[in-house]
């Protein structure tokens, strides 16, 4: 048994055991509970619904690895989407061309980066708690969006944008391809770059990282800027998927991004965790949502189950850590 566990850890990593076990449990339970669960329709629906949540989770991941948090990701995504929408509206609305879309996307990414830049600067130079700084940014972005849109939606976009949210290439949804590209980029960044190494060092012990010569202020600013850019990518996907933008889009995703990170083995205090287990955890959560929908549960019950699952994950982690100490 020990040899099998060692071989599994060598191939997949020890942090993959939990997400893969959860994936197997969800497939088995809902496979028996609903004859329509293990079908192409279910997995196709998951493939289209997963991307915006997945990209937002990647936006949450890097701040958590530093021991921080970014509570403003969903409203950053919405403001970025609104920026793209306003650019398209100013250039003809439905008649806007690809140039306007590229300009709007660049501006949306810049808005996301600016949001992260402000948070990163405040956190890095004042050492204010990231939860308070990002909460303040979330409130600001929400209020700004509500003021500028008067609580309404913006819709009416060129038809060539629709494939970004609903199209497929060789049977694979375009938004899923975008998510996979973001997952690969995040994995390489965290595992193969100096920024990734510094991110883990800061999460493990920021004072030790500072004494070892790492410019912790610069790294924190870059981390939150990248988080804002990733949130902006999610905002662009949501605009194409819903064919409209409003401030409240994806508001319920915030809880799920944190849950996906913890379920994927990310240390809530920073310093440890990988992208791939988080990606598997995202699939688990989306399959769980689809399974509950097939059983007739509404979205509110699904959100409640996600909250309970977050508590269960924390309790199981505590028991696991206590068991390991006893064994040692």
CSV table of C-alpha atoms in Angstrom, one decimal:
chain,number,residue,atom,x,y,z
A,1,UNK,CA,0.0,0.0,0.0
A,2,UNK,CA,2.8,2.4,0.9
A,3,UNK,CA,4.6,1.6,-2.4
A,4,UNK,CA,1.4,2.3,-4.3
A,5,UNK,CA,0.9,5.6,-2.5
A,6,UNK,CA,4.5,6.5,-3.2
A,7,UNK,CA,4.1,5.7,-6.9
A,8,UNK,CA,0.9,7.8,-7.1
A,9,UNK,CA,2.6,10.7,-5.3
A,10,UNK,CA,5.6,10.5,-7.7
A,11,UNK,CA,3.3,10.6,-10.8
A,12,UNK,CA,0.5,12.9,-9.8
A,13,UNK,CA,1.6,14.6,-6.5
A,14,UNK,CA,0.2,14.0,-3.0
A,15,UNK,CA,-2.2,17.0,-3.4
A,16,UNK,CA,-4.0,15.2,-6.3
A,17,UNK,CA,-5.4,12.4,-4.1
A,18,UNK,CA,-8.2,14.6,-2.6
A,19,UNK,CA,-9.5,16.1,-5.8
A,20,UNK,CA,-9.3,12.8,-7.7
A,21,UNK,CA,-11.1,11.0,-4.8
A,22,UNK,CA,-13.8,13.7,-4.8
A,23,UNK,CA,-14.1,13.4,-8.6
A,24,UNK,CA,-14.6,9.6,-8.3
A,25,UNK,CA,-17.2,10.1,-5.5
A,26,UNK,CA,-19.2,12.6,-7.5
A,27,UNK,CA,-19.2,10.4,-10.6
A,28,UNK,CA,-20.3,7.4,-8.7
A,29,UNK,CA,-23.0,9.0,-6.5
A,30,UNK,CA,-24.7,11.0,-9.3
A,31,UNK,CA,-24.2,8.3,-11.8
A,32,UNK,CA,-26.4,6.0,-9.7
A,33,UNK,CA,-28.7,8.9,-8.6
A,34,UNK,CA,-29.6,10.0,-12.2
A,35,UNK,CA,-29.5,8.0,-15.4
A,36,UNK,CA,-28.9,11.3,-17.3
A,37,UNK,CA,-25.7,12.3,-15.4
A,38,UNK,CA,-23.1,10.2,-17.2
A,39,UNK,CA,-24.0,11.5,-20.6
A,40,UNK,CA,-22.5,13.7,-23.3
A,41,UNK,CA,-25.1,16.4,-22.6
A,42,UNK,CA,-23.9,16.7,-19.0
A,43,UNK,CA,-20.2,16.9,-19.8
A,44,UNK,CA,-20.9,19.3,-22.7
A,45,UNK,CA,-22.8,21.6,-20.3
A,46,UNK,CA,-20.0,21.4,-17.8
A,47,UNK,CA,-17.5,22.3,-20.5
A,48,UNK,CA,-19.4,25.5,-21.4
A,49,UNK,CA,-20.2,26.5,-17.8
A,50,UNK,CA,-16.7,25.9,-16.3
A,51,UNK,CA,-14.5,28.4,-18.1
A,52,UNK,CA,-15.5,31.7,-16.5
A,53,UNK,CA,-15.5,30.1,-13.0
A,54,UNK,CA,-12.2,28.5,-13.8
A,55,UNK,CA,-10.5,31.7,-14.9
A,56,UNK,CA,-11.8,33.5,-11.9
A,57,UNK,CA,-10.4,30.8,-9.7
A,58,UNK,CA,-7.0,31.2,-11.3
A,59,UNK,CA,-7.4,34.9,-10.5
A,60,UNK,CA,-7.9,34.0,-6.8
A,61,UNK,CA,-5.1,31.4,-6.7
A,62,UNK,CA,-2.0,33.5,-6.8
A,63,UNK,CA,-3.0,36.0,-4.1
A,64,UNK,CA,-3.9,33.0,-1.8
A,65,UNK,CA,-0.5,31.5,-2.5
A,66,UNK,CA,1.1,34.7,-1.1
A,67,UNK,CA,-1.0,34.4,2.0
A,68,UNK,CA,-3.5,37.0,0.8
A,69,UNK,CA,-6.9,37.1,-0.9
A,70,UNK,CA,-8.6,39.0,-3.7
A,71,UNK,CA,-12.2,39.5,-2.9
A,72,UNK,CA,-12.6,41.9,-5.8
A,73,UNK,CA,-12.2,39.4,-8.7
A,74,UNK,CA,-15.9,39.2,-9.7
A,75,UNK,CA,-16.4,42.9,-9.8
A,76,UNK,CA,-13.0,43.4,-11.5
A,77,UNK,CA,-14.3,41.0,-14.2
A,78,UNK,CA,-17.6,43.0,-14.4
A,79,UNK,CA,-15.9,46.4,-14.7
A,80,UNK,CA,-13.5,44.9,-17.4
A,81,UNK,CA,-16.5,43.5,-19.2
A,82,UNK,CA,-18.2,46.9,-19.0
A,83,UNK,CA,-15.1,48.5,-20.4
A,84,UNK,CA,-15.2,46.2,-23.4
A,85,UNK,CA,-19.0,46.8,-23.8
A,86,UNK,CA,-18.6,50.6,-23.7
A,87,UNK,CA,-15.8,50.5,-26.3
A,88,UNK,CA,-18.0,48.4,-28.6
A,89,UNK,CA,-21.0,50.7,-28.0
A,90,UNK,CA,-18.9,53.7,-28.8
A,91,UNK,CA,-17.8,52.1,-32.1
A,92,UNK,CA,-21.1,51.1,-33.6
A,93,UNK,CA,-22.5,48.6,-31.1
A,94,UNK,CA,-23.8,45.6,-33.2
A,95,UNK,CA,-21.9,47.0,-36.2
A,96,UNK,CA,-18.6,47.3,-34.4
A,97,UNK,CA,-15.7,45.6,-36.1
A,98,UNK,CA,-12.8,43.4,-34.9
A,99,UNK,CA,-10.6,46.4,-34.3
A,100,UNK,CA,-13.0,47.8,-31.8
A,101,UNK,CA,-13.2,44.4,-30.0
A,102,UNK,CA,-9.4,44.2,-29.8
A,103,UNK,CA,-9.2,47.7,-28.5
A,104,UNK,CA,-11.9,47.1,-26.0
A,105,UNK,CA,-10.3,43.8,-24.9
A,106,UNK,CA,-6.9,45.6,-24.4
A,107,UNK,CA,-8.6,48.3,-22.3
A,108,UNK,CA,-10.5,45.6,-20.3
A,109,UNK,CA,-7.2,43.9,-19.5
A,110,UNK,CA,-5.7,47.3,-18.6
A,111,UNK,CA,-8.6,48.0,-16.2
A,112,UNK,CA,-8.1,44.6,-14.6
A,113,UNK,CA,-4.4,45.2,-14.2
A,114,UNK,CA,-5.1,48.7,-12.7
A,115,UNK,CA,-7.4,47.2,-10.1
A,116,UNK,CA,-4.8,44.7,-9.1
A,117,UNK,CA,-2.0,47.4,-9.2
A,118,UNK,CA,-3.9,49.6,-6.7
A,119,UNK,CA,-4.5,46.6,-4.3
A,120,UNK,CA,-0.9,45.4,-4.7
A,121,UNK,CA,0.6,48.8,-3.9
A,122,UNK,CA,-1.6,49.3,-0.8
A,123,UNK,CA,-0.9,45.7,0.5
A,124,UNK,CA,2.8,45.9,-0.3
A,125,UNK,CA,3.6,49.3,1.1
A,126,UNK,CA,1.2,49.6,4.0
A,127,UNK,CA,1.1,46.0,5.0
A,128,UNK,CA,-2.7,46.3,5.3
A,129,UNK,CA,-4.5,43.0,5.5
A,130,UNK,CA,-5.3,41.8,1.9
A,131,UNK,CA,-8.8,40.8,2.9
A,132,UNK,CA,-9.6,44.4,3.9
A,133,UNK,CA,-7.9,46.0,0.9
A,134,UNK,CA,-9.6,43.7,-1.6
A,135,UNK,CA,-12.9,44.1,0.2
A,136,UNK,CA,-12.6,47.9,-0.1
A,137,UNK,CA,-11.8,47.5,-3.8
A,138,UNK,CA,-14.8,45.2,-4.3
A,139,UNK,CA,-17.1,47.8,-2.7
A,140,UNK,CA,-15.6,50.6,-4.8
A,141,UNK,CA,-15.9,48.7,-8.1
A,142,UNK,CA,-19.4,47.6,-7.3
A,143,UNK,CA,-20.5,51.1,-6.5
A,144,UNK,CA,-18.7,52.5,-9.5
A,145,UNK,CA,-20.3,50.0,-11.8
A,146,UNK,CA,-23.8,50.6,-10.3
A,147,UNK,CA,-23.3,54.4,-10.7
A,148,UNK,CA,-22.1,54.2,-14.3
A,149,UNK,CA,-24.8,51.7,-15.5
A,150,UNK,CA,-27.6,52.8,-13.1
A,151,UNK,CA,-28.0,49.2,-12.2
A,152,UNK,CA,-28.9,48.1,-15.7
A,153,UNK,CA,-27.5,45.8,-18.4
A,154,UNK,CA,-25.5,46.7,-21.5
A,155,UNK,CA,-26.2,44.5,-24.4
A,156,UNK,CA,-26.1,44.5,-28.2
A,157,UNK,CA,-22.7,43.3,-29.4
A,158,UNK,CA,-21.4,42.1,-32.8
A,159,UNK,CA,-22.2,38.6,-33.8
A,160,UNK,CA,-18.6,37.6,-34.3
A,161,UNK,CA,-18.1,37.8,-30.5
A,162,UNK,CA,-20.6,35.0,-29.8
A,163,UNK,CA,-18.2,32.1,-30.7
A,164,UNK,CA,-16.0,33.1,-27.8
A,165,UNK,CA,-18.7,32.2,-25.4
A,166,UNK,CA,-20.6,29.5,-27.4
A,167,UNK,CA,-18.4,28.3,-30.3
A,168,UNK,CA,-16.4,25.1,-30.6
A,169,UNK,CA,-13.2,24.0,-32.4
A,170,UNK,CA,-13.0,20.4,-33.3
A,171,UNK,CA,-15.8,19.7,-30.8
A,172,UNK,CA,-14.1,21.5,-27.9
A,173,UNK,CA,-15.8,24.6,-26.6
A,174,UNK,CA,-13.8,27.8,-27.3
A,175,UNK,CA,-14.2,29.1,-23.7
A,176,UNK,CA,-12.8,25.8,-22.4
A,177,UNK,CA,-9.8,26.2,-24.7
A,178,UNK,CA,-9.2,29.7,-23.3
A,179,UNK,CA,-9.4,28.2,-19.7
A,180,UNK,CA,-7.0,25.4,-20.6
A,181,UNK,CA,-4.6,28.0,-22.1
A,182,UNK,CA,-4.8,30.0,-18.8
A,183,UNK,CA,-4.3,26.9,-16.7
A,184,UNK,CA,-1.1,26.0,-18.7
A,185,UNK,CA,0.2,29.5,-18.5
A,186,UNK,CA,-0.5,29.7,-14.7
A,187,UNK,CA,1.2,26.3,-14.2
A,188,UNK,CA,4.3,27.3,-16.1
A,189,UNK,CA,4.4,30.7,-14.3
A,190,UNK,CA,4.2,29.1,-10.8
A,191,UNK,CA,6.4,26.1,-11.4
A,192,UNK,CA,9.0,27.4,-13.8
A,193,UNK,CA,9.5,31.1,-13.3
A,194,UNK,CA,11.3,33.3,-10.7
A,195,UNK,CA,8.0,35.0,-10.0
A,196,UNK,CA,6.4,31.7,-9.1
A,197,UNK,CA,9.2,30.8,-6.8
A,198,UNK,CA,9.1,34.2,-5.1
A,199,UNK,CA,5.3,33.8,-4.7
A,200,UNK,CA,5.7,30.6,-2.8
A,201,UNK,CA,8.5,32.1,-0.7
A,202,UNK,CA,6.4,35.0,0.3
A,203,UNK,CA,3.5,32.7,1.2
A,204,UNK,CA,5.7,30.5,3.3
A,205,UNK,CA,7.4,33.4,5.2
A,206,UNK,CA,7.4,36.9,3.9
A,207,UNK,CA,10.2,38.1,6.3
A,208,UNK,CA,12.5,35.2,5.3
A,209,UNK,CA,11.8,36.0,1.6
A,210,UNK,CA,12.7,39.6,2.2
A,211,UNK,CA,16.0,38.7,4.0
A,212,UNK,CA,16.8,36.3,1.2
A,213,UNK,CA,16.9,39.1,-1.3
A,214,UNK,CA,13.5,38.9,-2.8
A,215,UNK,CA,11.8,42.2,-3.6
A,216,UNK,CA,8.6,41.3,-1.8
A,217,UNK,CA,6.8,44.6,-2.6
A,218,UNK,CA,7.4,44.1,-6.3
A,219,UNK,CA,6.3,40.5,-6.3
A,220,UNK,CA,3.1,41.3,-4.4
A,221,UNK,CA,2.2,44.1,-6.8
A,222,UNK,CA,2.9,41.8,-9.8
A,223,UNK,CA,0.8,39.0,-8.2
A,224,UNK,CA,-2.3,41.3,-7.7
A,225,UNK,CA,-1.9,42.8,-11.2
A,226,UNK,CA,-1.9,39.3,-12.7
A,227,UNK,CA,-4.9,38.4,-10.6
A,228,UNK,CA,-6.7,41.5,-12.0
A,229,UNK,CA,-5.7,40.6,-15.6
A,230,UNK,CA,-7.0,37.1,-15.1
A,231,UNK,CA,-10.3,38.4,-13.7
A,232,UNK,CA,-10.5,40.7,-16.8
A,233,UNK,CA,-10.2,37.6,-19.1
A,234,UNK,CA,-13.1,36.1,-17.2
A,235,UNK,CA,-15.1,39.3,-17.8
A,236,UNK,CA,-14.5,39.1,-21.5
A,237,UNK,CA,-15.7,35.4,-21.5
A,238,UNK,CA,-18.8,36.3,-19.6
A,239,UNK,CA,-19.7,39.1,-22.0
A,240,UNK,CA,-19.5,36.7,-24.9
A,241,UNK,CA,-21.3,34.0,-23.0
A,242,UNK,CA,-24.3,36.1,-21.7
A,243,UNK,CA,-24.3,38.6,-24.6
A,244,UNK,CA,-24.7,41.3,-21.9
A,245,UNK,CA,-22.8,42.9,-19.0
A,246,UNK,CA,-24.0,44.1,-15.7
A,247,UNK,CA,-22.3,44.6,-12.3
A,248,UNK,CA,-23.8,41.6,-10.6
A,249,UNK,CA,-22.8,38.9,-13.1
A,250,UNK,CA,-21.0,36.0,-11.5
A,251,UNK,CA,-21.3,37.4,-8.0
A,252,UNK,CA,-21.9,34.0,-6.5
A,253,UNK,CA,-18.6,32.7,-8.0
A,254,UNK,CA,-16.5,34.3,-5.3
A,255,UNK,CA,-17.3,31.6,-2.7
A,256,UNK,CA,-16.7,28.8,-5.3
A,257,UNK,CA,-13.3,30.2,-6.3
A,258,UNK,CA,-12.1,30.0,-2.7
A,259,UNK,CA,-13.7,26.6,-2.2
A,260,UNK,CA,-12.0,25.3,-5.4
A,261,UNK,CA,-8.6,26.5,-4.2
A,262,UNK,CA,-9.0,24.8,-0.8
A,263,UNK,CA,-10.4,21.6,-2.3
A,264,UNK,CA,-7.4,21.6,-4.7
A,265,UNK,CA,-5.0,21.5,-1.8
A,266,UNK,CA,-4.0,25.2,-1.6
A,267,UNK,CA,-2.8,26.2,1.8
A,268,UNK,CA,-5.1,29.0,3.0
A,269,UNK,CA,-2.1,30.7,4.7
A,270,UNK,CA,-0.1,30.6,1.5
A,271,UNK,CA,3.2,28.9,0.4
A,272,UNK,CA,1.8,25.6,-0.9
A,273,UNK,CA,-0.4,24.4,-3.7
A,274,UNK,CA,-0.5,23.7,-7.5
A,275,UNK,CA,-2.7,24.6,-10.4
A,276,UNK,CA,-3.6,21.2,-11.7
A,277,UNK,CA,-5.3,19.9,-8.5
A,278,UNK,CA,-7.3,23.1,-8.4
A,279,UNK,CA,-8.4,22.5,-12.0
A,280,UNK,CA,-9.6,19.0,-11.0
A,281,UNK,CA,-11.4,20.5,-8.0
A,282,UNK,CA,-13.2,22.9,-10.4
A,283,UNK,CA,-14.4,20.0,-12.5
A,284,UNK,CA,-15.7,18.3,-9.3
A,285,UNK,CA,-17.6,21.4,-8.2
A,286,UNK,CA,-19.2,21.9,-11.7
A,287,UNK,CA,-20.2,18.3,-11.9
A,288,UNK,CA,-21.7,18.5,-8.4
A,289,UNK,CA,-23.7,21.5,-9.5
A,290,UNK,CA,-24.9,19.7,-12.7
A,291,UNK,CA,-25.8,16.6,-10.7
A,292,UNK,CA,-27.9,18.6,-8.2
A,293,UNK,CA,-29.7,20.4,-11.1
A,294,UNK,CA,-30.5,17.0,-12.6
A,295,UNK,CA,-32.0,15.9,-9.3
A,296,UNK,CA,-34.2,19.0,-9.3
A,297,UNK,CA,-32.3,21.2,-6.8
A,298,UNK,CA,-32.3,24.9,-7.5
A,299,UNK,CA,-29.2,27.1,-7.6
A,300,UNK,CA,-29.7,28.4,-4.0
A,301,UNK,CA,-29.4,24.8,-2.7
A,302,UNK,CA,-26.3,24.3,-4.8
A,303,UNK,CA,-24.7,27.4,-3.3
A,304,UNK,CA,-25.7,26.1,0.2
A,305,UNK,CA,-24.0,22.7,-0.6
A,306,UNK,CA,-20.9,24.5,-1.7
A,307,UNK,CA,-20.8,26.4,1.6
A,308,UNK,CA,-21.2,23.2,3.6
A,309,UNK,CA,-18.5,21.5,1.5
A,310,UNK,CA,-16.1,24.3,2.3
A,311,UNK,CA,-16.6,23.7,6.0
A,312,UNK,CA,-16.2,19.9,5.5
A,313,UNK,CA,-12.9,20.4,3.6
A,314,UNK,CA,-11.5,22.6,6.5
A,315,UNK,CA,-12.5,20.0,9.1
A,316,UNK,CA,-11.1,17.1,7.1
A,317,UNK,CA,-7.8,19.0,6.7
A,318,UNK,CA,-7.6,19.5,10.4
A,319,UNK,CA,-8.2,15.8,11.1
A,320,UNK,CA,-5.6,14.9,8.4
A,321,UNK,CA,-3.0,17.2,9.9
A,322,UNK,CA,-3.7,15.8,13.4
A,323,UNK,CA,-3.5,12.2,12.2
A,324,UNK,CA,-0.1,12.9,10.5
A,325,UNK,CA,1.2,14.3,13.8
A,326,UNK,CA,0.1,11.3,15.7
A,327,UNK,CA,1.6,8.9,13.2
A,328,UNK,CA,4.9,10.8,13.3
